[in-house]
PDB file of C-alpha atoms in Angstrom:
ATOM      1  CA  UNK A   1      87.571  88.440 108.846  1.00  0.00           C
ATOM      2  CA  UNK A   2      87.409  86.032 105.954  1.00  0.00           C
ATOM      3  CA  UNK A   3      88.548  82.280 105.084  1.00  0.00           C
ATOM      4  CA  UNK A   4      91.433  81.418 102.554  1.00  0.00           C
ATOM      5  CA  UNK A   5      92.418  78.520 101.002  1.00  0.00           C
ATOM      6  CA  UNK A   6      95.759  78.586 100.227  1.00  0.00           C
ATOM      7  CA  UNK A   7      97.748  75.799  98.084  1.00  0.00           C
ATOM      8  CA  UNK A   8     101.723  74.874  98.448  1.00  0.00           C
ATOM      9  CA  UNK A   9     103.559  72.750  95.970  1.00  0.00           C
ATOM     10  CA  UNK A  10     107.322  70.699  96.318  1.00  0.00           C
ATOM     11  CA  UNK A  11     106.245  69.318  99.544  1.00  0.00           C
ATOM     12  CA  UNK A  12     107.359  65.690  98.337  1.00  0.00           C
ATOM     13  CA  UNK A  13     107.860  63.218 100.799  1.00  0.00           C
ATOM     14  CA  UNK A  14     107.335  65.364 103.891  1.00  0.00           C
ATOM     15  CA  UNK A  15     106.134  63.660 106.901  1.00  0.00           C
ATOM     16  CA  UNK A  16     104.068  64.351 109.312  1.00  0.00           C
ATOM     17  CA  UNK A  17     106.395  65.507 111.584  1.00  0.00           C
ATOM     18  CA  UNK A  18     107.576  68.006 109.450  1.00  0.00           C
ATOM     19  CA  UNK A  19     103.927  69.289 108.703  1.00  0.00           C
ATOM     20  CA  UNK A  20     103.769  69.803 112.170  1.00  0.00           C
ATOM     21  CA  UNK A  21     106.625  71.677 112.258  1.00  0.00           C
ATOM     22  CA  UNK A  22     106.049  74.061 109.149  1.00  0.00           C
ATOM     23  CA  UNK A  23     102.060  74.486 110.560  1.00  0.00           C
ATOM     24  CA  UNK A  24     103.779  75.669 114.262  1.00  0.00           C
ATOM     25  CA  UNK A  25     106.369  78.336 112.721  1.00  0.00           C
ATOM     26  CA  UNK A  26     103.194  79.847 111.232  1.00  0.00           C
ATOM     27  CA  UNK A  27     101.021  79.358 114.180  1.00  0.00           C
ATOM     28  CA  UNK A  28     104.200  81.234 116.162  1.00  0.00           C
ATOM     29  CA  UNK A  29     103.978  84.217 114.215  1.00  0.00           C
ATOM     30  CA  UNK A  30     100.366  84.658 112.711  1.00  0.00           C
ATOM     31  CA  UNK A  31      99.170  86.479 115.833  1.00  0.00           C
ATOM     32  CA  UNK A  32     101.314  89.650 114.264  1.00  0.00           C
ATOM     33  CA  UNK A  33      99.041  89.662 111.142  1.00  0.00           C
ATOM     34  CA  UNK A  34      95.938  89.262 112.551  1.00  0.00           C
ATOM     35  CA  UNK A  35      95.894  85.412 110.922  1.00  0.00           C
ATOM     36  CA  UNK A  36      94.811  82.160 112.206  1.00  0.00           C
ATOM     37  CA  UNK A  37      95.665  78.911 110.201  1.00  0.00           C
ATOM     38  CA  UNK A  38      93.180  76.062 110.921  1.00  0.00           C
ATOM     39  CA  UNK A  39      94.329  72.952 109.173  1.00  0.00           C
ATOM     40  CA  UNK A  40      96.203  72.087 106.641  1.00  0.00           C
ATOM     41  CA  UNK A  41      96.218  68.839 104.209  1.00  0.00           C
ATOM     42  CA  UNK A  42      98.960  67.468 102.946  1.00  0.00           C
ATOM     43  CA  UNK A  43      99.737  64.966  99.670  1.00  0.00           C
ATOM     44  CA  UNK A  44     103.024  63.895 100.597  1.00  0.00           C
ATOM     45  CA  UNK A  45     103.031  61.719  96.921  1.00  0.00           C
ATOM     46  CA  UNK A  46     102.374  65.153  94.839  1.00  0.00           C
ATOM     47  CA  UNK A  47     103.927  67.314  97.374  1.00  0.00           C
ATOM     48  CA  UNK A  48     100.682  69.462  97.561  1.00  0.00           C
ATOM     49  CA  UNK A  49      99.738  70.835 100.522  1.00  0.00           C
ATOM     50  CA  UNK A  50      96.144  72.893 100.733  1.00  0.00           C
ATOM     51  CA  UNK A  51      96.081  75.290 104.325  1.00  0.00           C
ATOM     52  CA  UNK A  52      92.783  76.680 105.799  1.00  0.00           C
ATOM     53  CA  UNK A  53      92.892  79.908 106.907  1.00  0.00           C
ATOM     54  CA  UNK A  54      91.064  83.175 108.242  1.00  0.00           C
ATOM     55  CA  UNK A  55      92.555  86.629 108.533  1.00  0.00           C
ATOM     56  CA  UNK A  56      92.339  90.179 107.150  1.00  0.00           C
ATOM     57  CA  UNK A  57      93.262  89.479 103.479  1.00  0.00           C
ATOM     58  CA  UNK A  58      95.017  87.737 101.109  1.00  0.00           C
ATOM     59  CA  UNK A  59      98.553  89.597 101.541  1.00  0.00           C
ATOM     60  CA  UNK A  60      97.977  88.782 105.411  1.00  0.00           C
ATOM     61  CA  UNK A  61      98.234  85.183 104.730  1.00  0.00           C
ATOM     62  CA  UNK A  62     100.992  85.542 102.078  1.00  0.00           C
ATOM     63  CA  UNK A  63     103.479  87.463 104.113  1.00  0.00           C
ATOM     64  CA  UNK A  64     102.948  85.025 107.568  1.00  0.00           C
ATOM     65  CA  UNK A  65     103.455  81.564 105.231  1.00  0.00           C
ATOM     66  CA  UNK A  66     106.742  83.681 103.886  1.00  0.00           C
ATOM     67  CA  UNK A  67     108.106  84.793 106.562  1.00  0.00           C
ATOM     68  CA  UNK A  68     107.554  81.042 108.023  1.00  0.00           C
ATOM     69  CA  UNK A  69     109.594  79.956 105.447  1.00  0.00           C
ATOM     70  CA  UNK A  70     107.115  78.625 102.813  1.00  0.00           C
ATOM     71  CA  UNK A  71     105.102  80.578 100.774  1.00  0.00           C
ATOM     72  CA  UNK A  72     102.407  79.500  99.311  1.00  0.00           C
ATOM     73  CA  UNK A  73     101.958  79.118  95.470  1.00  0.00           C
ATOM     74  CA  UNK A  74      98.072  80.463  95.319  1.00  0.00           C
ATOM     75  CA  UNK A  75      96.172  82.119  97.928  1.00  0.00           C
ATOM     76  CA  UNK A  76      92.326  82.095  97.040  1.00  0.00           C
ATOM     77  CA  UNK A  77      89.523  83.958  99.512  1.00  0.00           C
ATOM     78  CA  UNK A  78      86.941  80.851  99.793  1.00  0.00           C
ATOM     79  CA  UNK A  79      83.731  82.980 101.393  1.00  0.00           C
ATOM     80  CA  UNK A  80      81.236  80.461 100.258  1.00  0.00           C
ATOM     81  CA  UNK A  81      81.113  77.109 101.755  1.00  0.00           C
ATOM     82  CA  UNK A  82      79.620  74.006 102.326  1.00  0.00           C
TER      83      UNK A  82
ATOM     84  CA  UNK B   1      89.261  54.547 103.928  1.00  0.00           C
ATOM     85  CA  UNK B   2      91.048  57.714 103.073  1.00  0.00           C
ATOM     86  CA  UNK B   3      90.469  61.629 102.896  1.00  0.00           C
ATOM     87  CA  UNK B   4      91.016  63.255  99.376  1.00  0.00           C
ATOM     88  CA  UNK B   5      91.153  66.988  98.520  1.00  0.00           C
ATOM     89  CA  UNK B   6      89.522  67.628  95.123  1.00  0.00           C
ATOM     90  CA  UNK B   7      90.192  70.873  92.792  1.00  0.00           C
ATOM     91  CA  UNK B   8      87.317  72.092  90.573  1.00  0.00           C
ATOM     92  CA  UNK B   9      87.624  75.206  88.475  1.00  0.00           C
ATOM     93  CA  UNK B  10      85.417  77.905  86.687  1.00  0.00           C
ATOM     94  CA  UNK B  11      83.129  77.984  89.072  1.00  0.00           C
ATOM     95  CA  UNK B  12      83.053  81.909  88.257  1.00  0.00           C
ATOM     96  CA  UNK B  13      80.052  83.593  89.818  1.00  0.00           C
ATOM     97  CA  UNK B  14      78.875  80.891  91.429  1.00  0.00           C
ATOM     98  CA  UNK B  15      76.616  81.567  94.394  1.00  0.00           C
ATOM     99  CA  UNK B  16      75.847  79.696  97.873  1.00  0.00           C
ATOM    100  CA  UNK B  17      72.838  78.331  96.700  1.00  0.00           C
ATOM    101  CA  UNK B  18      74.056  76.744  93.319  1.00  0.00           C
ATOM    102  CA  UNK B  19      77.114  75.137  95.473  1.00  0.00           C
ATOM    103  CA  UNK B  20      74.930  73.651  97.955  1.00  0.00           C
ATOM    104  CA  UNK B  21      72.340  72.432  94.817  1.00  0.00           C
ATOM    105  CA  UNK B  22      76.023  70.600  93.283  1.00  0.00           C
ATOM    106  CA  UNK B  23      76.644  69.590  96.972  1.00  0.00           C
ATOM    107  CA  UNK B  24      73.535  68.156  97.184  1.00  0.00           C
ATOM    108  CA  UNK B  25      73.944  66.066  94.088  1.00  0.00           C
ATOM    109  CA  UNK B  26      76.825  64.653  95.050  1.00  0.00           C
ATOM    110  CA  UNK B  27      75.798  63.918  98.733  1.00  0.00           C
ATOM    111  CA  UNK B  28      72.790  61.708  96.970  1.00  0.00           C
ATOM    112  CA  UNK B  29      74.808  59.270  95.021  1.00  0.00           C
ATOM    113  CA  UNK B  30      78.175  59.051  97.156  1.00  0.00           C
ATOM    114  CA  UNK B  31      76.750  55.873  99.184  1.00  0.00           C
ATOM    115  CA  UNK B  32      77.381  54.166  95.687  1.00  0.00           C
ATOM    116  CA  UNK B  33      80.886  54.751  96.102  1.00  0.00           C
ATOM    117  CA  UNK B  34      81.447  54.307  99.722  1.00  0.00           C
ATOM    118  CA  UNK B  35      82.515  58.598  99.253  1.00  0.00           C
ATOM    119  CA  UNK B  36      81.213  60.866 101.730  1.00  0.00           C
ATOM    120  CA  UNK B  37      81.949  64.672 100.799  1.00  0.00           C
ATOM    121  CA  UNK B  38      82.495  66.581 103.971  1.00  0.00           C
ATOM    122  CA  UNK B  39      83.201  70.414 102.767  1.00  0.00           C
ATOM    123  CA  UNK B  40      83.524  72.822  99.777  1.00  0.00           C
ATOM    124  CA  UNK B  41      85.399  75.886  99.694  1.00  0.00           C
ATOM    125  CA  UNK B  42      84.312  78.333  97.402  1.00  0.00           C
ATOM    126  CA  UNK B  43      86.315  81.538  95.422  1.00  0.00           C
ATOM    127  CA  UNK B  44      83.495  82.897  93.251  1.00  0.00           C
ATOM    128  CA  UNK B  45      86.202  85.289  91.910  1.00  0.00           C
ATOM    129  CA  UNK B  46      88.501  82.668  90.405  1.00  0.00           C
ATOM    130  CA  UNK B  47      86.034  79.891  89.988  1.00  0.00           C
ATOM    131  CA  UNK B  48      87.985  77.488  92.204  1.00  0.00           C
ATOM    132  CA  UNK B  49      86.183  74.625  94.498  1.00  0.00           C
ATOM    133  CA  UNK B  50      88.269  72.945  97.216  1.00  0.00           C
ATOM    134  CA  UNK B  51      86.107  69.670  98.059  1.00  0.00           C
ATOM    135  CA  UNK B  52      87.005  67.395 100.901  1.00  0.00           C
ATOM    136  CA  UNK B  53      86.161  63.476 100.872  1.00  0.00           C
ATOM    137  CA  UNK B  54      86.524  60.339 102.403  1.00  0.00           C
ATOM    138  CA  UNK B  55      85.989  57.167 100.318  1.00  0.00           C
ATOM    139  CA  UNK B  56      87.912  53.477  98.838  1.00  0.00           C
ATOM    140  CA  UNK B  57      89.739  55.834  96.758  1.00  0.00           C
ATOM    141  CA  UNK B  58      90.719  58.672  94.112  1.00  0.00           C
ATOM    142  CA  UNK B  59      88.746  56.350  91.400  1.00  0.00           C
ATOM    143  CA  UNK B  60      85.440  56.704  93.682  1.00  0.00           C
ATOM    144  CA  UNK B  61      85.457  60.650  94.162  1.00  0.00           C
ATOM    145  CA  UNK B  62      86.165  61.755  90.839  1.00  0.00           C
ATOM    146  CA  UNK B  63      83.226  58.925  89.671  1.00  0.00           C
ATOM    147  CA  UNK B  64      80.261  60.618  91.842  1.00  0.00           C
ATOM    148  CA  UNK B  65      81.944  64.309  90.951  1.00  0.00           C
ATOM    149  CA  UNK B  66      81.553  62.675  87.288  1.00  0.00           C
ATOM    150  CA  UNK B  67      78.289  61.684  87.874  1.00  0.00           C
ATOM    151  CA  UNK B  68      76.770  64.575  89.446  1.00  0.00           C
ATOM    152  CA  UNK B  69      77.955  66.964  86.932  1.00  0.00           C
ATOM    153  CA  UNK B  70      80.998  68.553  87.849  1.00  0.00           C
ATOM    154  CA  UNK B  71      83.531  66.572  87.572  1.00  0.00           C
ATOM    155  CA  UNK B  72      87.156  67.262  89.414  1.00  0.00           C
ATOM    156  CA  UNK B  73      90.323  69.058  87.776  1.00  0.00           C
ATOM    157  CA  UNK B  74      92.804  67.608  90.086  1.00  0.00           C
ATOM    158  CA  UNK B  75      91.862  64.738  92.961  1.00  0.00           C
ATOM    159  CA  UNK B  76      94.924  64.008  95.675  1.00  0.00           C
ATOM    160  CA  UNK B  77      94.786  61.731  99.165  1.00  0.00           C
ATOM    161  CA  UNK B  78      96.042  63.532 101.520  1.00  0.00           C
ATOM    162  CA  UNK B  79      96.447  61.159 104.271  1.00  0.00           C
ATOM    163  CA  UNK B  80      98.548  63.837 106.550  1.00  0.00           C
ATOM    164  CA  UNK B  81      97.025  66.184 108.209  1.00  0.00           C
ATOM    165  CA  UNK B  82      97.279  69.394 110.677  1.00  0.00           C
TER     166      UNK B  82
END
């Protein structure tokens, strides 16, 4: 299992109701892939929005934020933290 | 006080111990500031750092990132979160 940090862009003015929203339509489906998302951050001035995440791989992550409706822009495998 | 999400790049190769020796220097100055840098997220591969704060402001972060030597690509508040 390994961490990702992925990064979405055009979230503008989203609030944090819709966060909520887009973070529970992945939560609803990331069971399939083996995925968990964590937490997610969200610049609602530059409309980016940076998701923690742990799963299989990097395609794992991809396919659960599209299939949720908003994939992300750049996926990147974070194993070293602290 | 607010949370920020900084972006560093080519950080290429870099390994646990060199991040927490750059974590380190920032974690010695950011009282300066009024910063205090919670977590880094590491992709040796790409060279990407995802660095968490609180502080005053955007101004603060990227000044102790400045100081300590690795100063920030990108720096955005991110006051919503899930």
């Amino acid at each position: 299992m390994a961490t990702f940090m992925d990064v979405h862009k055009g979230f503008v003015g989203v609030t944090d109701a819709q966060l909520k929203e887009a973070h529970a339509a992945d939560l609803a489906i990331e069971g399939e892939e083996g995925v968990h998302f964590e937490k997610a951050w969200l610049d609602p001035e530059s409309g980016m929005v940076f998701c923690l995440s742990t799963g299989p791989s990097k395609e794992a992550v991809m396919r659960i934020h599209e299939r949720a409706g908003h994939p992300a822009s750049e996926v990147y495998e974070v194993p070293i933290t602290v």
